[in-house]
Short mmCIF file of C-alpha atoms in Angstrom, two decimals:
data_model
loop_
_atom_site.label_atom_id
_atom_site.label_comp_id
_atom_site.label_asym_id
_atom_site.label_seq_id
_atom_site.Cartn_x
_atom_site.Cartn_y
_atom_site.Cartn_z
CA MET A 30 -6.75 11.31 14.09
CA ILE A 31 -7.23 7.78 12.76
CA ASN A 32 -4.60 6.65 10.26
CA ALA A 33 -4.46 3.70 7.87
CA LEU A 34 -3.19 0.49 9.46
CA ARG A 35 0.52 -0.27 9.22
CA GLY A 36 1.35 -1.90 5.92
CA MET A 37 -1.85 -0.66 4.28
CA LYS A 38 -1.83 2.28 1.94
CA ASP A 39 -4.31 4.62 0.29
CA LEU A 40 -4.20 4.75 -3.50
CA MET A 41 -4.79 8.25 -4.84
CA PHE A 42 -3.58 10.82 -7.35
CA GLU A 43 -0.49 9.63 -9.28
CA ASP A 44 -0.39 6.17 -7.69
CA ALA A 45 -4.08 5.68 -8.49
CA LYS A 46 -3.48 6.69 -12.11
CA ARG A 47 -0.57 4.27 -12.34
CA TYR A 48 -2.61 1.45 -10.77
CA ILE A 49 -5.47 1.94 -13.25
CA TYR A 50 -2.99 2.12 -16.12
CA VAL A 51 -1.28 -1.13 -15.07
CA VAL A 52 -4.57 -3.00 -14.62
CA ASP A 53 -6.05 -1.67 -17.88
CA THR A 54 -2.88 -2.48 -19.85
CA ALA A 55 -2.58 -6.00 -18.42
CA SER A 56 -6.32 -6.68 -18.84
CA LYS A 57 -6.32 -5.66 -22.51
CA ILE A 58 -3.32 -7.89 -23.22
CA ALA A 59 -4.90 -10.84 -21.36
CA GLN A 60 -8.10 -10.38 -23.39
CA ARG A 61 -6.07 -10.48 -26.61
CA TYR A 62 -4.76 -13.87 -25.46
CA GLY A 63 -8.34 -15.13 -25.03
CA TYR A 64 -8.76 -14.68 -21.26
CA ASN A 65 -12.04 -13.77 -19.55
CA TYR A 66 -12.38 -11.71 -16.37
CA ILE A 67 -13.20 -13.48 -13.10
CA GLU A 68 -13.71 -11.98 -9.66
CA THR A 69 -13.64 -14.14 -6.54
CA PRO A 70 -14.47 -13.16 -2.93
CA ILE A 71 -11.83 -11.53 -0.75
CA LEU A 72 -13.03 -13.68 2.17
CA GLU A 73 -12.73 -17.47 1.84
CA GLU A 74 -12.69 -20.52 4.10
CA THR A 75 -9.28 -20.90 5.72
CA ALA A 76 -9.23 -24.56 4.66
CA LEU A 77 -8.95 -23.49 1.02
CA PHE A 78 -5.52 -21.93 1.57
CA LYS A 79 -4.31 -24.57 4.02
CA ARG A 80 -4.91 -27.18 1.31
CA SER A 81 -3.62 -25.11 -1.62
CA VAL A 82 -0.82 -22.93 -0.26
CA GLY A 83 0.14 -25.54 2.33
CA GLU A 84 0.10 -25.58 6.15
CA SER A 85 3.91 -25.69 6.25
CA SER A 86 4.25 -22.44 4.29
CA ASP A 87 5.02 -19.12 5.96
CA ILE A 88 1.87 -17.66 4.39
CA VAL A 89 -0.43 -20.09 6.21
CA GLY A 90 1.71 -20.47 9.33
CA LYS A 91 2.47 -16.82 10.04
CA GLU A 92 0.93 -14.36 7.60
CA MET A 93 -2.78 -14.98 7.02
CA TYR A 94 -5.48 -12.63 8.32
CA GLN A 95 -7.49 -15.47 9.84
CA PHE A 96 -10.47 -15.24 12.21
CA GLU A 97 -13.78 -16.82 13.21
CA ASP A 98 -16.80 -14.98 11.84
CA LYS A 99 -20.10 -14.46 13.66
CA GLY A 100 -21.39 -17.75 12.31
CA GLY A 101 -18.46 -19.65 13.80
CA ASN A 102 -16.78 -20.21 10.43
CA ASP A 103 -12.98 -20.30 10.16
CA VAL A 104 -12.30 -17.71 7.45
CA CYS A 105 -9.43 -15.58 6.17
CA MET A 106 -8.66 -12.72 3.83
CA ARG A 107 -7.21 -14.19 0.65
CA PRO A 108 -3.37 -14.15 0.67
CA GLU A 109 -3.13 -14.97 -3.06
CA GLY A 110 -5.42 -15.35 -6.07
CA THR A 111 -4.93 -18.81 -7.58
CA ALA A 112 -6.71 -20.86 -4.92
CA GLY A 113 -9.92 -18.81 -5.15
CA VAL A 114 -10.02 -19.12 -8.94
CA VAL A 115 -9.48 -22.89 -8.72
CA ARG A 116 -12.24 -23.12 -6.08
CA ALA A 117 -14.60 -21.18 -8.38
CA PHE A 118 -13.61 -23.42 -11.31
CA ILE A 119 -14.54 -26.55 -9.34
CA GLN A 120 -17.69 -25.04 -7.80
CA ALA A 121 -18.98 -24.16 -11.29
CA LYS A 122 -18.35 -27.81 -12.29
CA LEU A 123 -16.08 -26.71 -15.12
CA ASP A 124 -13.70 -29.55 -14.26
CA ARG A 125 -16.37 -32.01 -15.45
CA THR A 126 -16.53 -30.74 -19.02
CA GLN A 127 -14.67 -32.76 -21.63
CA ASN A 128 -11.82 -31.33 -23.70
CA GLN A 129 -12.68 -27.73 -22.78
CA LYS A 130 -10.16 -24.98 -22.20
CA TYR A 131 -10.90 -22.20 -19.69
CA ARG A 132 -8.79 -19.09 -19.31
CA PHE A 133 -9.37 -16.40 -16.67
CA TYR A 134 -7.70 -13.18 -15.58
CA TYR A 135 -8.24 -11.29 -12.32
CA TYR A 136 -6.93 -8.41 -10.24
CA GLY A 137 -7.53 -7.05 -6.79
CA PRO A 138 -6.30 -6.85 -3.19
CA MET A 139 -4.56 -9.66 -1.29
CA PHE A 140 -3.65 -9.68 2.42
CA ARG A 141 -0.63 -11.00 4.32
CA TYR A 142 0.48 -10.03 7.81
CA GLU A 143 4.20 -9.59 7.21
CA ARG A 144 6.81 -6.94 7.92
CA PRO A 145 6.18 -4.00 5.59
CA GLN A 146 9.06 -2.85 3.39
CA LYS A 147 9.56 -1.39 -0.08
CA GLY A 148 7.43 -3.34 -2.52
CA ARG A 149 5.80 -5.39 0.24
CA LEU A 150 2.59 -4.32 1.99
CA ARG A 151 0.07 -6.11 4.18
CA GLU A 152 -2.65 -5.19 1.73
CA PHE A 153 -1.28 -5.44 -1.79
CA HIS A 154 -2.69 -5.90 -5.28
CA GLN A 155 -2.05 -8.62 -7.81
CA PHE A 156 -2.90 -9.14 -11.44
CA GLY A 157 -2.97 -12.77 -12.50
CA VAL A 158 -4.20 -15.33 -14.99
CA GLU A 159 -5.10 -19.01 -14.70
CA SER A 160 -5.45 -21.44 -17.62
CA PHE A 161 -7.25 -24.79 -17.21
CA GLY A 162 -7.40 -27.85 -19.43
CA GLU A 163 -4.29 -27.37 -21.58
CA GLU A 164 -1.43 -29.79 -20.91
CA ALA A 165 0.86 -28.68 -23.75
CA VAL A 166 4.06 -26.85 -22.82
CA GLU A 167 3.12 -24.34 -25.52
CA GLU A 168 0.61 -22.93 -23.02
CA ASP A 169 3.44 -22.35 -20.51
CA PHE A 170 5.37 -20.47 -23.19
CA THR A 171 2.30 -18.44 -24.20
CA ILE A 172 1.73 -17.29 -20.62
CA ILE A 173 5.39 -16.31 -20.25
CA GLN A 174 5.06 -14.43 -23.53
CA MET A 175 1.98 -12.64 -22.16
CA VAL A 176 3.89 -11.47 -19.07
CA ALA A 177 6.72 -10.23 -21.28
CA ASP A 178 4.18 -8.35 -23.42
CA ILE A 179 2.72 -6.70 -20.30
CA PHE A 180 6.10 -5.54 -18.99
CA ASN A 181 7.18 -4.36 -22.44
CA ALA A 182 3.94 -2.36 -22.77
CA LEU A 183 4.55 -0.82 -19.33
CA GLY A 184 8.17 0.01 -20.17
CA ILE A 185 9.59 -2.21 -17.41
CA GLY A 186 12.89 -4.04 -17.77
CA TYR A 187 13.13 -7.58 -16.42
CA THR A 188 15.14 -10.78 -16.21
CA LEU A 189 13.32 -14.08 -16.74
CA LYS A 190 14.29 -17.15 -14.72
CA ILE A 191 12.95 -20.63 -15.54
CA ASN A 192 13.21 -24.12 -14.09
CA SER A 193 11.43 -27.46 -14.32
CA LEU A 194 10.03 -29.14 -11.21
CA GLY A 195 9.48 -32.54 -12.78
CA CYS A 196 6.31 -34.61 -12.49
CA PRO A 197 4.89 -37.43 -10.31
CA GLU A 198 7.24 -39.83 -12.09
CA CYS A 199 10.56 -38.07 -11.49
CA MET A 200 9.88 -35.77 -8.52
CA PRO A 201 9.45 -38.48 -5.77
CA LYS A 202 12.81 -40.07 -6.63
CA TYR A 203 14.49 -36.67 -6.62
CA ARG A 204 12.79 -35.70 -3.36
CA ASP A 205 14.18 -38.78 -1.60
CA GLU A 206 17.67 -38.03 -2.93
CA LEU A 207 17.40 -34.40 -1.82
CA ILE A 208 16.23 -35.29 1.70
CA ASN A 209 19.16 -37.65 2.18
CA ARG A 210 21.59 -34.94 1.11
CA LEU A 211 19.95 -32.25 3.25
CA HIS A 212 20.14 -34.40 6.38
CA SER A 213 23.92 -34.44 6.01
CA ILE A 214 24.08 -30.62 6.22
CA LYS A 215 20.96 -29.96 8.28
CA ASP A 216 22.77 -28.74 11.41
CA ASP A 217 24.53 -26.00 9.41
CA LEU A 218 21.37 -24.66 7.76
CA CYS A 219 19.33 -21.71 9.06
CA SER A 220 16.44 -22.46 11.43
CA ASP A 221 13.81 -22.06 8.68
CA CYS A 222 15.62 -24.54 6.45
CA GLN A 223 16.07 -27.00 9.30
CA ARG A 224 12.28 -26.97 9.74
CA ARG A 225 11.68 -27.30 6.00
CA VAL A 226 13.89 -30.41 5.69
CA SER A 227 11.09 -32.42 7.28
CA THR A 228 8.04 -30.36 6.24
CA ASN A 229 8.83 -29.00 2.77
CA PRO A 230 12.36 -29.97 1.63
CA ILE A 231 12.07 -28.51 -1.90
CA ARG A 232 11.68 -25.02 -0.41
CA VAL A 233 15.16 -25.27 1.11
CA LEU A 234 16.57 -24.67 -2.36
CA ASP A 235 14.82 -21.29 -2.49
CA CYS A 236 16.28 -19.99 0.78
CA LYS A 237 17.60 -16.42 0.52
CA ASN A 238 20.19 -16.94 3.27
CA SER A 239 23.65 -16.61 1.64
CA HIS A 240 25.22 -19.19 3.97
CA CYS A 241 22.52 -21.72 3.08
CA GLN A 242 23.07 -21.07 -0.61
CA GLU A 243 26.77 -21.86 -0.20
CA LEU A 244 25.90 -25.16 1.49
CA LEU A 245 23.43 -26.00 -1.29
CA THR A 246 25.96 -25.63 -4.12
CA ASP A 247 26.50 -29.39 -4.48
CA VAL A 248 22.96 -30.49 -3.60
CA PRO A 249 21.25 -32.35 -6.48
CA LYS A 250 18.89 -30.24 -8.60
CA ILE A 251 15.58 -31.44 -10.00
CA CYS A 252 16.21 -30.17 -13.55
CA ASP A 253 19.19 -32.57 -13.68
CA ARG A 254 16.96 -35.51 -12.69
CA LEU A 255 14.04 -35.09 -15.10
CA CYS A 256 12.28 -38.01 -16.78
CA ASN A 257 12.23 -38.09 -20.59
CA SER A 258 8.83 -36.40 -20.86
CA CYS A 259 9.72 -33.52 -18.52
CA LYS A 260 13.13 -33.10 -20.13
CA SER A 261 11.52 -32.92 -23.58
CA ASP A 262 9.01 -30.27 -22.44
CA PHE A 263 11.72 -28.20 -20.75
CA GLU A 264 13.87 -28.29 -23.89
CA LYS A 265 10.86 -27.31 -26.01
CA LEU A 266 10.14 -24.37 -23.71
CA GLN A 267 13.74 -23.17 -24.10
CA TYR A 268 13.51 -23.56 -27.87
CA MET A 269 10.34 -21.45 -28.01
CA LEU A 270 11.85 -18.75 -25.79
CA ASP A 271 15.00 -18.68 -27.94
CA ARG A 272 12.91 -18.42 -31.09
CA SER A 273 10.85 -15.52 -29.69
CA SER A 274 14.00 -13.68 -28.52
CA ILE A 275 12.85 -13.63 -24.87
CA ASP A 276 16.06 -13.63 -22.82
CA TYR A 277 16.13 -16.05 -19.89
CA THR A 278 18.38 -17.92 -17.50
CA ILE A 279 17.91 -21.37 -16.01
CA ASP A 280 17.77 -21.06 -12.23
CA LYS A 281 18.10 -24.53 -10.73
CA HIS A 282 17.12 -23.17 -7.30
CA LEU A 283 13.81 -21.75 -8.52
CA VAL A 284 11.10 -23.95 -6.99
CA ARG A 285 7.49 -24.13 -5.91
CA GLY A 286 7.41 -26.14 -2.72
CA LEU A 287 4.09 -27.99 -3.00
CA ASP A 288 3.34 -31.39 -4.49
CA TYR A 289 0.77 -30.24 -7.04
CA TYR A 290 3.27 -27.98 -8.87
CA THR A 291 4.76 -29.74 -11.88
CA LYS A 292 7.16 -29.02 -14.70
CA THR A 293 7.48 -25.31 -15.60
CA ALA A 294 8.28 -22.70 -12.93
CA PHE A 295 9.22 -19.16 -13.88
CA GLU A 296 9.91 -15.81 -12.30
CA PHE A 297 10.37 -12.29 -13.66
CA VAL A 298 12.75 -10.22 -11.53
CA SER A 299 13.92 -6.61 -11.46
CA SER A 300 16.88 -5.05 -9.68
CA GLU A 301 14.97 -1.78 -9.31
CA VAL A 302 12.46 -2.78 -6.63
CA GLY A 303 14.62 -3.25 -3.54
CA ALA A 304 15.19 -6.53 -1.73
CA GLN A 305 11.99 -8.02 -3.14
CA SER A 306 13.28 -8.44 -6.68
CA ALA A 307 10.49 -10.72 -7.99
CA ILE A 308 7.85 -8.76 -9.89
CA ALA A 309 5.92 -11.72 -11.34
CA GLY A 310 5.98 -15.46 -11.00
CA GLY A 311 4.07 -18.53 -12.04
CA GLY A 312 4.16 -22.07 -13.25
CA ARG A 313 2.26 -25.24 -13.94
CA TYR A 314 0.04 -26.84 -11.28
CA ASP A 315 -1.52 -29.88 -12.95
CA ARG A 316 -2.55 -31.48 -9.63
CA LEU A 317 -4.07 -28.51 -7.78
CA VAL A 318 -7.63 -28.99 -9.06
CA SER A 319 -7.66 -32.58 -7.78
CA PHE A 320 -6.02 -31.45 -4.48
CA LEU A 321 -9.03 -29.19 -3.93
CA GLY A 322 -11.61 -31.89 -4.71
CA GLY A 323 -12.05 -31.56 -8.47
CA LYS A 324 -11.24 -33.88 -11.34
CA ASP A 325 -7.68 -34.03 -12.65
CA THR A 326 -7.23 -30.89 -14.75
CA ALA A 327 -4.09 -29.33 -16.15
CA GLY A 328 -3.43 -25.80 -14.91
CA VAL A 329 -0.87 -23.05 -15.39
CA GLY A 330 -0.83 -19.37 -14.48
CA PHE A 331 1.03 -16.36 -13.11
CA ALA A 332 0.58 -13.37 -10.82
CA LEU A 333 2.37 -10.04 -10.75
CA GLY A 334 2.62 -7.68 -7.79
CA VAL A 335 1.20 -4.31 -8.80
CA GLU A 336 2.78 -2.26 -5.99
CA ARG A 337 6.20 -3.67 -6.83
CA ILE A 338 6.10 -2.20 -10.32
CA LEU A 339 4.18 1.08 -9.86
CA GLU A 340 7.31 3.22 -9.62
CA LEU A 341 8.81 1.51 -12.68
CA VAL A 342 5.85 2.08 -15.00
CA LYS A 343 6.50 4.39 -17.94
CA MET A 344 3.23 6.33 -18.14
CA PRO A 345 2.24 7.78 -21.52
CA LYS A 346 2.51 11.54 -21.73
CA SER A 347 -0.69 13.01 -20.35
CA SER A 348 -2.63 14.93 -23.01
CA ARG A 349 -5.41 17.41 -22.46
CA GLU A 350 -8.83 15.82 -22.39
CA GLY A 351 -12.47 16.89 -22.36
CA TYR A 352 -14.18 20.11 -21.36
CA TYR A 353 -13.99 22.53 -18.50
CA MET A 354 -17.29 24.48 -18.31
CA GLY A 355 -18.04 27.61 -16.33
CA ILE A 356 -20.34 30.64 -16.08
CA MET A 357 -19.78 34.35 -15.71
CA THR A 358 -23.44 35.10 -14.89
CA GLU A 359 -25.78 33.23 -12.54
CA GLU A 360 -28.58 33.18 -15.15
CA ALA A 361 -26.52 30.83 -17.34
CA ARG A 362 -26.36 28.04 -14.76
CA ASP A 363 -29.31 25.97 -16.05
CA ILE A 364 -28.20 25.97 -19.68
CA LEU A 365 -24.64 25.12 -18.59
CA PHE A 366 -25.90 21.95 -16.89
CA ASP A 367 -27.95 21.03 -19.98
CA ILE A 368 -24.87 21.37 -22.19
CA ALA A 369 -22.64 19.44 -19.74
CA HIS A 370 -25.07 16.52 -19.54
CA LYS A 371 -25.28 16.21 -23.33
CA LYS A 372 -21.52 16.41 -23.81
CA ARG A 373 -20.93 13.73 -21.17
CA VAL A 374 -22.41 11.19 -23.56
CA ASP A 375 -19.01 10.99 -25.26
CA SER A 376 -16.66 13.40 -23.47
CA LYS A 377 -15.14 14.06 -20.07
CA VAL A 378 -16.72 17.20 -18.57
CA ILE A 379 -15.76 19.14 -15.43
CA VAL A 380 -18.20 21.83 -14.33
CA GLU A 381 -17.26 24.79 -12.13
CA TYR A 382 -20.43 25.76 -10.25
CA ALA A 383 -19.35 29.19 -9.04
CA LYS A 384 -19.59 32.34 -11.15
CA LYS A 385 -16.05 33.52 -11.91
CA SER A 386 -14.10 35.84 -14.20
CA LEU A 387 -12.80 34.56 -17.52
CA LYS A 388 -9.23 34.64 -16.23
CA ALA A 389 -10.18 32.53 -13.17
CA HIS A 390 -12.02 30.01 -15.35
CA LEU A 391 -9.05 29.63 -17.68
CA LYS A 392 -6.79 28.92 -14.70
CA GLY A 393 -9.27 26.28 -13.55
CA ALA A 394 -9.38 24.70 -17.00
CA ASP A 395 -5.58 24.55 -17.04
CA ARG A 396 -5.48 22.88 -13.61
CA ALA A 397 -8.05 20.34 -14.81
CA ASN A 398 -5.88 19.60 -17.89
CA ALA A 399 -8.95 20.11 -20.08
CA ARG A 400 -8.70 20.34 -23.86
CA TYR A 401 -11.48 22.90 -24.15
CA ALA A 402 -12.68 25.77 -21.96
CA LEU A 403 -16.38 26.44 -22.51
CA ILE A 404 -17.63 29.63 -20.86
CA ILE A 405 -21.06 31.31 -20.86
CA GLY A 406 -21.24 35.02 -20.05
CA GLU A 407 -24.03 37.59 -20.43
CA ASP A 408 -23.44 38.12 -24.18
CA GLU A 409 -23.37 34.38 -24.87
CA LEU A 410 -26.53 33.86 -22.84
CA LYS A 411 -28.39 36.49 -24.87
CA SER A 412 -27.25 35.05 -28.21
CA LYS A 413 -27.74 31.40 -27.12
CA SER A 414 -24.07 30.67 -27.72
CA VAL A 415 -20.89 29.73 -25.83
CA TRP A 416 -17.32 30.98 -25.83
CA LEU A 417 -15.01 28.07 -26.63
CA LYS A 418 -11.20 27.92 -26.44
CA ASP A 419 -9.01 25.03 -27.57
CA LEU A 420 -6.30 25.02 -24.89
CA GLU A 421 -3.84 23.14 -27.12
CA THR A 422 -4.12 25.20 -30.32
CA LYS A 423 -5.18 28.40 -28.45
CA GLU A 424 -7.97 28.89 -31.04
CA GLU A 425 -10.99 30.81 -29.72
CA GLN A 426 -14.52 31.00 -31.14
CA VAL A 427 -18.09 31.82 -30.24
CA ILE A 428 -20.41 29.05 -31.33
CA SER A 429 -24.17 28.62 -31.04
CA VAL A 430 -25.51 26.09 -28.57
CA ASN A 431 -27.21 24.20 -31.41
CA ASP A 432 -23.97 23.94 -33.43
CA LEU A 433 -22.09 22.81 -30.31
#
């Protein structure tokens, strides 16, 4: 027997229902915020993620499904969604339009070769949005508000963490100060952090090692070194969150470790999803479009991990829906199919092909969670009618095919 690969999982039955519900709920909310759907290829050039995610990151260094295709191209399965959307944005020359705002949402599978655990798979699904061309911090707030709306609609509790990563004016000075401080404690840090000191020092702050976090207590934090512009935006973001009654905490260790990330960084976390507590995260990346060869364009977005929240979703109570149709005489088969096809114009219809007793059909209708059981027997066939039962009200009637 051939099984699914380790870390990859089939979606069916209740999980499939929950997945569709999450995606539909998030999509409808994104549309209300003015976002349009975009779908990018699962397979992209490896260079796209080396330039966007960063060669020093664990994703690029250890986790990408990377290979050479039959044409000799270096390609990989996408490990995240933002880079592909930015690539599509540039390829469509949208970065060359003046004073235009573009807002996209997407969902689908991502791939990372990492150790599977609760809430973390090698093939996983994300829902995300990307906004281009809006520099105002109000857009950062609006996206955070959208994520909160999605989780509230899904019945999921969360804690919001925010930080500011500065800008090209204040970040380089802070980075130099941080590197000097990290060198003084480098030998006591974990091996990953020792490597990051020289390759990606900002990421040291985000280390999950408890010993490293103790050592980092007195290390300078970027949100304490902001220039006037960044400080003003960060204070405005807090004001807007306070005004909207969205609870949050300032996490000075919350970072994005690449140079094109600027100002706002945020993360939604839950204590109900195991060790991987983050259920959504995002921030502003005003320099990513230019990093990937486009014109300078402001950008901000988020992504949420669908598998991480599936078990937390509060599904609406399932109500009976549509028709279950069956026959008690073989001669009624043709007319049953005619009726089913017409009703499918606006209703869900499940047809039982086999001739069965009324009792057996009613059991089938119950299993299908149908609202109506529509049965044709010999008497109904002769009178050109159907026997119809409302399985919620228990009302029964015989109705002509024309009136149906």
